Coordinates of C-alpha atoms in Angstrom, one line a residue:
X316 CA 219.9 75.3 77.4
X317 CA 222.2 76.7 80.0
X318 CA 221.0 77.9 83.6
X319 CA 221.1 81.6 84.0
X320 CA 220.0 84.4 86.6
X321 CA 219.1 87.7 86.1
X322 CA 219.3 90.2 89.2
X323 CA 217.4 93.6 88.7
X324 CA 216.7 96.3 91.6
X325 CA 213.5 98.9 91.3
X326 CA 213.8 101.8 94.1
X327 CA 213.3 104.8 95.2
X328 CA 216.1 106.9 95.5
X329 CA 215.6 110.3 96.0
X330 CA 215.4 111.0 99.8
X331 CA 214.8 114.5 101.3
X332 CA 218.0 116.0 102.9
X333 CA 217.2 116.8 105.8
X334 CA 218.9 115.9 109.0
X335 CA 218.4 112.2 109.9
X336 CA 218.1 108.9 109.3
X337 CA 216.1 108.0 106.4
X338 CA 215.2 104.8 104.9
X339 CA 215.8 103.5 101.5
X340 CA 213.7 101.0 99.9
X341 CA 213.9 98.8 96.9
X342 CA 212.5 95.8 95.5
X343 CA 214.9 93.0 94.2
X344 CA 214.1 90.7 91.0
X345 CA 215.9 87.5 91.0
X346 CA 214.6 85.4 87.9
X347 CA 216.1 82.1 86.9
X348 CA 215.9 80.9 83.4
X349 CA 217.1 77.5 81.5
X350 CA 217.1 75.5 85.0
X351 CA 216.0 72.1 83.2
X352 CA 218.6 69.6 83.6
X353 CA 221.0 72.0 86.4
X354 CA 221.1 68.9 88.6
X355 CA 222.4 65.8 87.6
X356 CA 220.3 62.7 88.4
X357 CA 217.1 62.6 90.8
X358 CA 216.5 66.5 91.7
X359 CA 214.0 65.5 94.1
X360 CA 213.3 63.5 97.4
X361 CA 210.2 63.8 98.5
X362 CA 208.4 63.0 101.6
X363 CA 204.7 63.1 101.7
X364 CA 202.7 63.7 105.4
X365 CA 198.9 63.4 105.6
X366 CA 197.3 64.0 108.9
X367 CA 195.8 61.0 110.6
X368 CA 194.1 62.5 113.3
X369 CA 190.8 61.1 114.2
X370 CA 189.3 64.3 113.1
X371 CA 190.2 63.6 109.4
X372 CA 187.3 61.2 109.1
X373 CA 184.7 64.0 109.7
X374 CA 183.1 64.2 107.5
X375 CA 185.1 61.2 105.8
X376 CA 185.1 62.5 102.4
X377 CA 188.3 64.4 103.5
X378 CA 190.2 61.9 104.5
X379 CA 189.3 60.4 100.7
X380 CA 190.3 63.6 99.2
X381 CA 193.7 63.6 100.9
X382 CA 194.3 59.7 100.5
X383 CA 193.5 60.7 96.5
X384 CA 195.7 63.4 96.3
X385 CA 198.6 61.3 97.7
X386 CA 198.0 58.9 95.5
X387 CA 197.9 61.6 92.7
X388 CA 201.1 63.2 93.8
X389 CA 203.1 60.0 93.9
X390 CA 202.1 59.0 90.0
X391 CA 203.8 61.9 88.9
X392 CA 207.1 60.9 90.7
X393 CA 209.8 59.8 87.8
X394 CA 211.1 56.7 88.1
X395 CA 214.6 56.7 91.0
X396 CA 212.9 59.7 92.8
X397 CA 213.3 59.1 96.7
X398 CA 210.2 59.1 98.5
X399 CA 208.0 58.8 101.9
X400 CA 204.7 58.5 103.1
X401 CA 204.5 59.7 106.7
X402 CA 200.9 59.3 108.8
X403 CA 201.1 62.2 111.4
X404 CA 198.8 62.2 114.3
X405 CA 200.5 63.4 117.8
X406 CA 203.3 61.1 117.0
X407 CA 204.6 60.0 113.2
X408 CA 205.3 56.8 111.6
X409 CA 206.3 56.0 108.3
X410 CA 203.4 54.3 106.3
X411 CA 205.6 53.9 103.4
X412 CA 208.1 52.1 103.6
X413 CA 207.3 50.5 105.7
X414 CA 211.0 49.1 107.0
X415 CA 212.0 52.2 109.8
X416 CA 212.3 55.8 110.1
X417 CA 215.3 56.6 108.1
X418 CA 214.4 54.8 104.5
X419 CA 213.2 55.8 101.9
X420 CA 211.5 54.4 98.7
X421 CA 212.7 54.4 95.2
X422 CA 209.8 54.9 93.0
X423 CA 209.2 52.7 90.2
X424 CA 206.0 50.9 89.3
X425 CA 205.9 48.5 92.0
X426 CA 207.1 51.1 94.9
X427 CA 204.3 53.3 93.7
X428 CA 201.5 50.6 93.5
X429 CA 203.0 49.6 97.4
X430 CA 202.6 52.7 98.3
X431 CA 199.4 54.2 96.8
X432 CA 197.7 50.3 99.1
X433 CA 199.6 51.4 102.0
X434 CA 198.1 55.2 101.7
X435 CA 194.3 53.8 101.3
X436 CA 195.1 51.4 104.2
X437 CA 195.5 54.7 106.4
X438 CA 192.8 54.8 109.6
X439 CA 192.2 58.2 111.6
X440 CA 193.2 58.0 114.9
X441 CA 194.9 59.9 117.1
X442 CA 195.8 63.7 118.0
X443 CA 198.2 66.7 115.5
X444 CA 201.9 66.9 116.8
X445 CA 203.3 69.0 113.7
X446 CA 206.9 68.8 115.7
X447 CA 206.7 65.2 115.6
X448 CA 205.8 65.0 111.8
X449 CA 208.6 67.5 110.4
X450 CA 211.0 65.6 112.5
X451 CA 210.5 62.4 110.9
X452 CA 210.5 64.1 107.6
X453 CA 213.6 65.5 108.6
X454 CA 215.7 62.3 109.8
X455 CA 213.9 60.6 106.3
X456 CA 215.6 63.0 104.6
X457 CA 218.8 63.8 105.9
X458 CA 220.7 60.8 104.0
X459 CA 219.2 61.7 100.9
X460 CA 221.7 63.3 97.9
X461 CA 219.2 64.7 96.1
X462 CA 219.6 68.5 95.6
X463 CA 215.6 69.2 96.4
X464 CA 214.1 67.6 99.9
X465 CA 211.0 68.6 100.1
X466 CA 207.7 67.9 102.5
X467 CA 204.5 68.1 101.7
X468 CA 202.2 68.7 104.5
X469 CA 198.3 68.2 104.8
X470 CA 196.5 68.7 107.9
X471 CA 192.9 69.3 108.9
X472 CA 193.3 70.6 112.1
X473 CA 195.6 72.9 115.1
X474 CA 198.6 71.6 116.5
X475 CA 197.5 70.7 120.1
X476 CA 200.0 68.0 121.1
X477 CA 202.7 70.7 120.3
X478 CA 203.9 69.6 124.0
X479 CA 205.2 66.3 123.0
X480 CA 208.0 68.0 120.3
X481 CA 207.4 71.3 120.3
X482 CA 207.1 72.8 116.9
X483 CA 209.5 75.8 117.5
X484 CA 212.6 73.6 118.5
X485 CA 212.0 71.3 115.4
X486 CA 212.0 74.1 113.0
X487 CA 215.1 75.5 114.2
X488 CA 216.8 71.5 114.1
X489 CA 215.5 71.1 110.2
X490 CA 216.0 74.9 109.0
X491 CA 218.1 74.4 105.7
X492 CA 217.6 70.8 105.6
X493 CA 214.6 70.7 103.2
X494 CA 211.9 72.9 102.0
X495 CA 207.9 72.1 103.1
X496 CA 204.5 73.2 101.8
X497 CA 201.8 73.4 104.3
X498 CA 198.2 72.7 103.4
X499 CA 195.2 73.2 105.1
X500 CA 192.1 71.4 105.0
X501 CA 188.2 70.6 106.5
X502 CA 186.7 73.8 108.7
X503 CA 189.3 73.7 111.7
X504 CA 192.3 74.3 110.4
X505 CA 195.0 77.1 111.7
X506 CA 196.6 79.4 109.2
X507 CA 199.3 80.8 111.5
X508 CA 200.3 77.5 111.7
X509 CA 200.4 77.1 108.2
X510 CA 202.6 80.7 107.5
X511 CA 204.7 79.1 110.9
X512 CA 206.2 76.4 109.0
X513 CA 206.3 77.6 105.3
X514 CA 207.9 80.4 106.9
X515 CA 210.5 78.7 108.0
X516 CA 211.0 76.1 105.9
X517 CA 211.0 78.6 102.8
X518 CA 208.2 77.2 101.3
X519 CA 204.5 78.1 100.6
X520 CA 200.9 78.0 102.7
X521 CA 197.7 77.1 101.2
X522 CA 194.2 75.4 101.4
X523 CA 191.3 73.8 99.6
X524 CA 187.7 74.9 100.6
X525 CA 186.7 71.9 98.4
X526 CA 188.2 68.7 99.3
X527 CA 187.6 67.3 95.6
X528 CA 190.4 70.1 94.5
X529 CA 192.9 68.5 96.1
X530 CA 194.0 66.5 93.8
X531 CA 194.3 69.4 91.2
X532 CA 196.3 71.1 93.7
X533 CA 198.6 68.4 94.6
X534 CA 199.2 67.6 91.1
X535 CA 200.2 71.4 90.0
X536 CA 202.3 71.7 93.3
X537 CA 204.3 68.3 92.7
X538 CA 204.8 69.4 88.8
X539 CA 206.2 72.8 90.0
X540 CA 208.4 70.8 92.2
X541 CA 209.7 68.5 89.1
X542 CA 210.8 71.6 87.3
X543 CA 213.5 72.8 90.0
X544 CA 216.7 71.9 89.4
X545 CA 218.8 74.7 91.2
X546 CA 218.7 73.9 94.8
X547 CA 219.3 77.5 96.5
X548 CA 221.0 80.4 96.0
X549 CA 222.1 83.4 98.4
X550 CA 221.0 87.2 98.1
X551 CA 223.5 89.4 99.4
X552 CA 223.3 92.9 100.7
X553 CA 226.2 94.6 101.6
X554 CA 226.0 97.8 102.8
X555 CA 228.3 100.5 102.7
X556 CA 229.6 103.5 105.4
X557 CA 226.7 105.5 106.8
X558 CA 224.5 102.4 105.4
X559 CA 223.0 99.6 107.5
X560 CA 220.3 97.1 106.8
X561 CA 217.0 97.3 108.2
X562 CA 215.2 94.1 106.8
X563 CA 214.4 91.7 103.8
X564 CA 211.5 90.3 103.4
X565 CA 210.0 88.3 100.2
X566 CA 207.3 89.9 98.5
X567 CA 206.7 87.6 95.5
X568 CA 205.2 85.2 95.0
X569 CA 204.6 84.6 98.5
X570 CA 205.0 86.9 101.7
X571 CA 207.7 85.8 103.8
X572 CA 210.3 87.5 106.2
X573 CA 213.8 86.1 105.6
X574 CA 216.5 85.5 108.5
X575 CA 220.0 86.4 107.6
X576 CA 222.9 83.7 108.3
X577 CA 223.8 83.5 111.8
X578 CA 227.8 83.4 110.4
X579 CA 227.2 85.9 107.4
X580 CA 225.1 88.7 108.3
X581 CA 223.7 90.0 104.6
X582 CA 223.1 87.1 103.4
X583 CA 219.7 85.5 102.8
X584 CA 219.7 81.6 102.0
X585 CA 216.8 81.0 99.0
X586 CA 215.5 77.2 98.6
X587 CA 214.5 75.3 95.6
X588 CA 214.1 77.3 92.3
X589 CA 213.2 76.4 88.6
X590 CA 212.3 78.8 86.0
X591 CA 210.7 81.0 88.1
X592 CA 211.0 84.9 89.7
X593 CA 210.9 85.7 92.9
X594 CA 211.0 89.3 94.2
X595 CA 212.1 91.1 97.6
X596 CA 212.0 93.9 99.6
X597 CA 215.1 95.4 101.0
X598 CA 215.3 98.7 103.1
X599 CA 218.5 100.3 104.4
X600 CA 218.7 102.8 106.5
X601 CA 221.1 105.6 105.3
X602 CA 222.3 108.9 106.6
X603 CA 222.9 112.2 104.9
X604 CA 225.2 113.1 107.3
X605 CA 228.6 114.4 105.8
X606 CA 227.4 113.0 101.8
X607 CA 226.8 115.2 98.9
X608 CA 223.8 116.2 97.6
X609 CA 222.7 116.1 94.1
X610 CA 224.5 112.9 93.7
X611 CA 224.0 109.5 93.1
X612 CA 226.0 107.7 95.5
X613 CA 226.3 104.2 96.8
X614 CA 224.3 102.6 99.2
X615 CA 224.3 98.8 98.9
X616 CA 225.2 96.6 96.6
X617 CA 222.5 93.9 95.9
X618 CA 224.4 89.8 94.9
X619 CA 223.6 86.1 93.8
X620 CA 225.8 83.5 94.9
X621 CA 225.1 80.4 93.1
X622 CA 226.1 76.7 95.5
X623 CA 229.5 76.3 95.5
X624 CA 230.5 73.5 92.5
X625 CA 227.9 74.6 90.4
X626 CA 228.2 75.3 86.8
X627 CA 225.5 78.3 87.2
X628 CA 227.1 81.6 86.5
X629 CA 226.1 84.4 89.0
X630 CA 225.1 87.5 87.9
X631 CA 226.6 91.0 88.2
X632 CA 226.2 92.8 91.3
X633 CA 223.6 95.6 91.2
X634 CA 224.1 99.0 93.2
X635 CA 221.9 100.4 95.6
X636 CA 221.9 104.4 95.3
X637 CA 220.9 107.3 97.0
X638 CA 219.9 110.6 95.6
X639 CA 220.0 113.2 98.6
X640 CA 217.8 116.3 96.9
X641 CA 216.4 119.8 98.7
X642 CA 213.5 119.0 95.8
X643 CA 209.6 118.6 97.3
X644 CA 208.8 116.7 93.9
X645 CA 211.5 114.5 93.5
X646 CA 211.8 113.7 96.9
X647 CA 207.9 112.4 96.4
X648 CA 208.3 110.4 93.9
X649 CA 207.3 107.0 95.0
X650 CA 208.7 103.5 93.1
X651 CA 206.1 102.0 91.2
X652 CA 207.0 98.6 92.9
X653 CA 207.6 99.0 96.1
X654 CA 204.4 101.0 96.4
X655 CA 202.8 98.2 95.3
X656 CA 204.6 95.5 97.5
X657 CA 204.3 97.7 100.4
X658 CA 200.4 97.7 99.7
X659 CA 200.5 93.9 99.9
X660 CA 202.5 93.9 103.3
X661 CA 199.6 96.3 104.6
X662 CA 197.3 94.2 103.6
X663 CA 198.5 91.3 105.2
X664 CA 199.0 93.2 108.8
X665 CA 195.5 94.3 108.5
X666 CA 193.7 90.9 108.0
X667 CA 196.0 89.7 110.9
X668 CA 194.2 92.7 113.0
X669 CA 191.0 91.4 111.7
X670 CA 191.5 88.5 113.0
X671 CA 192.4 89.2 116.1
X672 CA 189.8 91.8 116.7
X673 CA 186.9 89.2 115.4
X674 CA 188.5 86.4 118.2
X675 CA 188.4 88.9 120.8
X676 CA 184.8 89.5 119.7
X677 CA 185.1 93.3 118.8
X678 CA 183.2 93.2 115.6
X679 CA 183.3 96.7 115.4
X680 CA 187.0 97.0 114.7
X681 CA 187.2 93.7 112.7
X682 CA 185.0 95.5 110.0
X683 CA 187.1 98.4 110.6
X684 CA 190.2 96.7 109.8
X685 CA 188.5 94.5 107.0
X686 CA 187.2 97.7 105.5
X687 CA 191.2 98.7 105.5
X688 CA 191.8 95.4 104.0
X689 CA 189.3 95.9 101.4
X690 CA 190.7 99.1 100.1
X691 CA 194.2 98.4 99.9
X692 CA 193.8 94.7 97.8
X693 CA 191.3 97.5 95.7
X694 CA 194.3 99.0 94.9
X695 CA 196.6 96.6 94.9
X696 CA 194.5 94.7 92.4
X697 CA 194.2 92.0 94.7
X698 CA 191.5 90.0 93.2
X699 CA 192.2 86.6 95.6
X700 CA 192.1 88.3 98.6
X701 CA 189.1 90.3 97.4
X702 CA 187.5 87.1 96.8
X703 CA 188.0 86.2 100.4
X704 CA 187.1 89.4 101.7
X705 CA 183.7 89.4 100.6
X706 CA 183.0 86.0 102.4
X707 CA 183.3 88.3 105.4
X708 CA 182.1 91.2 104.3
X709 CA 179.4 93.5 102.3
X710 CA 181.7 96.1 100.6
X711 CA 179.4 99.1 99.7
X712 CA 182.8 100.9 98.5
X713 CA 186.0 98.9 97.5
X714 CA 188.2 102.1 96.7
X715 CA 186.8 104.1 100.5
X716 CA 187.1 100.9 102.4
X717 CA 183.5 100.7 103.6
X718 CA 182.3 97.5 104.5
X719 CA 180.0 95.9 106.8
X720 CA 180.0 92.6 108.7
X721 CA 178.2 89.8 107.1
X722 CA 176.1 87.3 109.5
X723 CA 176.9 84.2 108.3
X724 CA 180.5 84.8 109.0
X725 CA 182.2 80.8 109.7
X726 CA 185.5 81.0 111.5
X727 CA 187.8 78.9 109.1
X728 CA 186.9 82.0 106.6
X729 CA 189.3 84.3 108.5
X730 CA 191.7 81.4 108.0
X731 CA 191.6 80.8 104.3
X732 CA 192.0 85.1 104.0
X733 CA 195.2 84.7 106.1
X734 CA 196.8 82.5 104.1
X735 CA 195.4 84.0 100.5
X736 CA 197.2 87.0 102.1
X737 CA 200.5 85.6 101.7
X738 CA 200.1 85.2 98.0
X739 CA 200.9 88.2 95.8
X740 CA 200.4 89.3 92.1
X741 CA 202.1 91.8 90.1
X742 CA 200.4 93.1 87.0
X743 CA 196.8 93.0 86.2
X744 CA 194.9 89.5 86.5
X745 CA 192.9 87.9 84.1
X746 CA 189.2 89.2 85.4
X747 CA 190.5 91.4 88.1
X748 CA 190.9 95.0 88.9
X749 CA 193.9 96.3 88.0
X750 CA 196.4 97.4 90.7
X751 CA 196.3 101.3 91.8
X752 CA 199.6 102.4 91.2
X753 CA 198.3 105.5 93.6
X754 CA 198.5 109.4 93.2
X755 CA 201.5 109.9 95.7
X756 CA 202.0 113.6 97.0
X757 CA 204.9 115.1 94.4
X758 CA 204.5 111.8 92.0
X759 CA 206.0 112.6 88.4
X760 CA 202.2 112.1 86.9
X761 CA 201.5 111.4 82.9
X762 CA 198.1 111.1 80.8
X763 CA 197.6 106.9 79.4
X764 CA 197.7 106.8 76.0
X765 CA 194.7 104.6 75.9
X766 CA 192.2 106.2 78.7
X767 CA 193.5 109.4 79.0
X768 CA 193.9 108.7 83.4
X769 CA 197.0 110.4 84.8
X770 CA 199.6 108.0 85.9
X771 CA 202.9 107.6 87.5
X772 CA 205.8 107.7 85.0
X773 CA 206.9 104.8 86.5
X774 CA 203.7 103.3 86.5
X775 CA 203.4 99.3 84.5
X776 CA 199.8 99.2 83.5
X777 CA 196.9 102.0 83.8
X778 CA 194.7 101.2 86.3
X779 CA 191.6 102.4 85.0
X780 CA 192.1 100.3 81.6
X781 CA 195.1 97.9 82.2
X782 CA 196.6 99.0 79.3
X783 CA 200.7 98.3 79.8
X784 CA 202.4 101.4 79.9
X785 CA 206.4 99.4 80.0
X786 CA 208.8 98.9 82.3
X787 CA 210.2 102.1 83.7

């Protein structure tokens, strides 16, 4: 089956047009399809780090559960995969192999029986230098032909030896040299942390509340990671006259913020991809200024470039408009999808306030943020982050926001809503509420077939009784 990539945009584009600035928004689909067999030979190297700071031993089923779930990950490697196990503590060493900082392991039986003794040989001991551990990951990796390098990262606790390679100067060293996961276990671990290095390393922040589902985790991570085969590919925005690019972010799966190249400005580097779909959010900034109204006119132009020497056909370019209208309704017509995204991106900025209210100790304004929270992943149809919410909270009413502050409240709780708040959903999920697409002033409103509930036009789903209402 051959590789292809579809490229779809969903904005608004009628803006008021009135004097000023305005911004534009739209959110990009980039779906890849066929991906099996893009890459020719191994597709991934693979470089597993457990923390072995003395605090993994407490209690010292986690340090079993994170032994296991190395062991589990490096079963499902195929035969002539490249890996390395790397024990971080406030320095890193290789555990396996166990012949120097720059080799690596071919994984065959006997490699994999090696390494699975030399992971339950591992003792706790010792402090958390995340720098140190990424930059051994990174020199392990840096021969390496395989199109995927990835790091797996498992820590239990906050990076307080940062001073002995600090973390910032390491990420900028390996940016674009492999992807990482970062995974956090026990009670003390630090989600900003977590969302630091994914961040950067364009990959994905998560955690276990039970160390026995590790292994489950570990074993659906490293299977995702078998099925990519494309190893990046570049979203471009160009803008054009009166135009200019405000930000991109991802919005799906994960939250992220993306950094343009330094030498290509509009262009976004994207690691690692199988048959998957990721989506964005772009926003230009345009200007009526001396442009017709009642008009569709070019804004931006939205691009895939696949690597260079790839037989992976890009797809078309997709435009960017603008409508400039003197029309209150059409001008209030909100997108379906970036309503929804943008809910997500509030949610996420008011959990971080929660957070930092609850450390300060202003309880007061950490349920008022929470109670924020709370109502927009109601609408959003948020049902992970709900989840976490009511750890923290009673919610006396999801769709008002009111809330109040429960007394058993444990700090890492604040840590495992921070980084469920980087994960998003579109569509309704099985057993949740579905998302709100909202009653925006001036939206284009229509009665469900099934319920009766006046929607969006543009609206996916009814919210009241999920039914799909199709792609607008």
């Amino acid at each position: 089956m051959d590789t292809t990539i579809g490229l779809a945009v969903s904005q608004q584009k009628y803006l008021p047009a009135g004097a000023g600035e305005k911004d534009l928004h739209a959110i990009v689909t980039v779906e890849v399809s066929g991906a099996e067999g893009a890459a020719p030979g191994p597709a991934l190297a693979e470089v597993l780090v457990i923390d072995c700071s003395s605090s993994m031993e407490r209690p010292e089923e986690k340090f079993r559960a994170a032994k296991n779930a190395a062991v589990a990950a490096l079963q499902l490697l195929p035969d002539g995969t490249p890996f390395a196990v790397v024990a971080g503590t406030h320095r890193a060493v290789t555990a396996y192999p166990p012949d120097g900082e720059r080799a690596m392991a071919v994984a065959d039986a006997a490699t994999r029986a090696a390494a699975e003794a030399a992971v339950h040989g591992m003792v706790a001991a010792g402090g958390t230098c995340v720098g140190s551990w990424l930059d051994l990951s990174g020199r392990l990796l840096g021969g390496q032909p395989a199109p995927i390098r990835h790091v797996l990262v498992l820590t239990d606790g906050r990076n307080e030896h940062d001073h002995f390679r600090p973390l910032a100067d390491v990420l900028a060293a390996v940016a674009g040299q492999f992807v990482c996961d970062a995974w956090g276990i026990g009670e003390d671990w630090d989600a900003r942390l977590l969302l630091q290095v994914a961040g950067a390393l364009h990959g994905g922040a998560d955690a276990v509340r039970e160390e026995s589902a590790l292994v489950g985790a570990y074993e659906q991570l490293v299977r995702g990671l078998l099925a990519k085969a494309v190893p990046e590919l570049t979203l471009t925005v160009g803008t054009l006259p009166g135009s200019r690019l405000r930000y991109v972010r991802q919005t799906f799966p994960t939250e992220a913020p993306l950094t343009a190249q330094a030498a290509e400005p509009g262009t976004y580097l994207t690691r690692a991809w199988g048959n998957e779909l990721r989506r964005y959010h772009v926003c230009v900034t345009v200007d009526p200024e001396g442009q017709l109204h009642g008009e569709e006119l070019l804004a931006a132009e939205i691009g895939v470039r696949t690597p260079a020497g790839t037989p992976v056909p890009p797809p078309d370019p997709v435009p960017l408009v603008v409508h400039w209208t003197d029309d209150p309704v059409l001008s209030g017509v909100t997108d379906e999808q970036v309503l929804h995204f943008q809910l997500y991106e509030q949610l996420g900025q008011a959990v971080a306030d929660a957070a930092d209210a609850y450390q300060r100790r202003a309880p007061d304004r950490a349920a008022e943020h929470l109670g924020r929270a709370v109502g927009l992943a109601h609408r959003a149809g948020a049902r992970r982050q709900l989840a976490e919410l009511r750890r923290l909270v009673e919610i006396h009413d999801a769709a008002a926001g009111q809330v109040s502050l429960r007394r058993d409240i444990k700090p890492v709780d604040f840590q495992h809503l921070i980084t469920a708040s980087s994960h998003s959903t579109y569509g309704p999920e099985p057993g949740g509420p579905a998302p709100d697409p909202g009653t925006q002033p001036g939206a284009v409103l229509a009665p469900c077939p099934a319920c009766g509930r006046r929607v969006p036009v543009k609206a996916r789903f009814c919210p009241r009784c999920g039914r799909t209402l199709g792609e607008s």
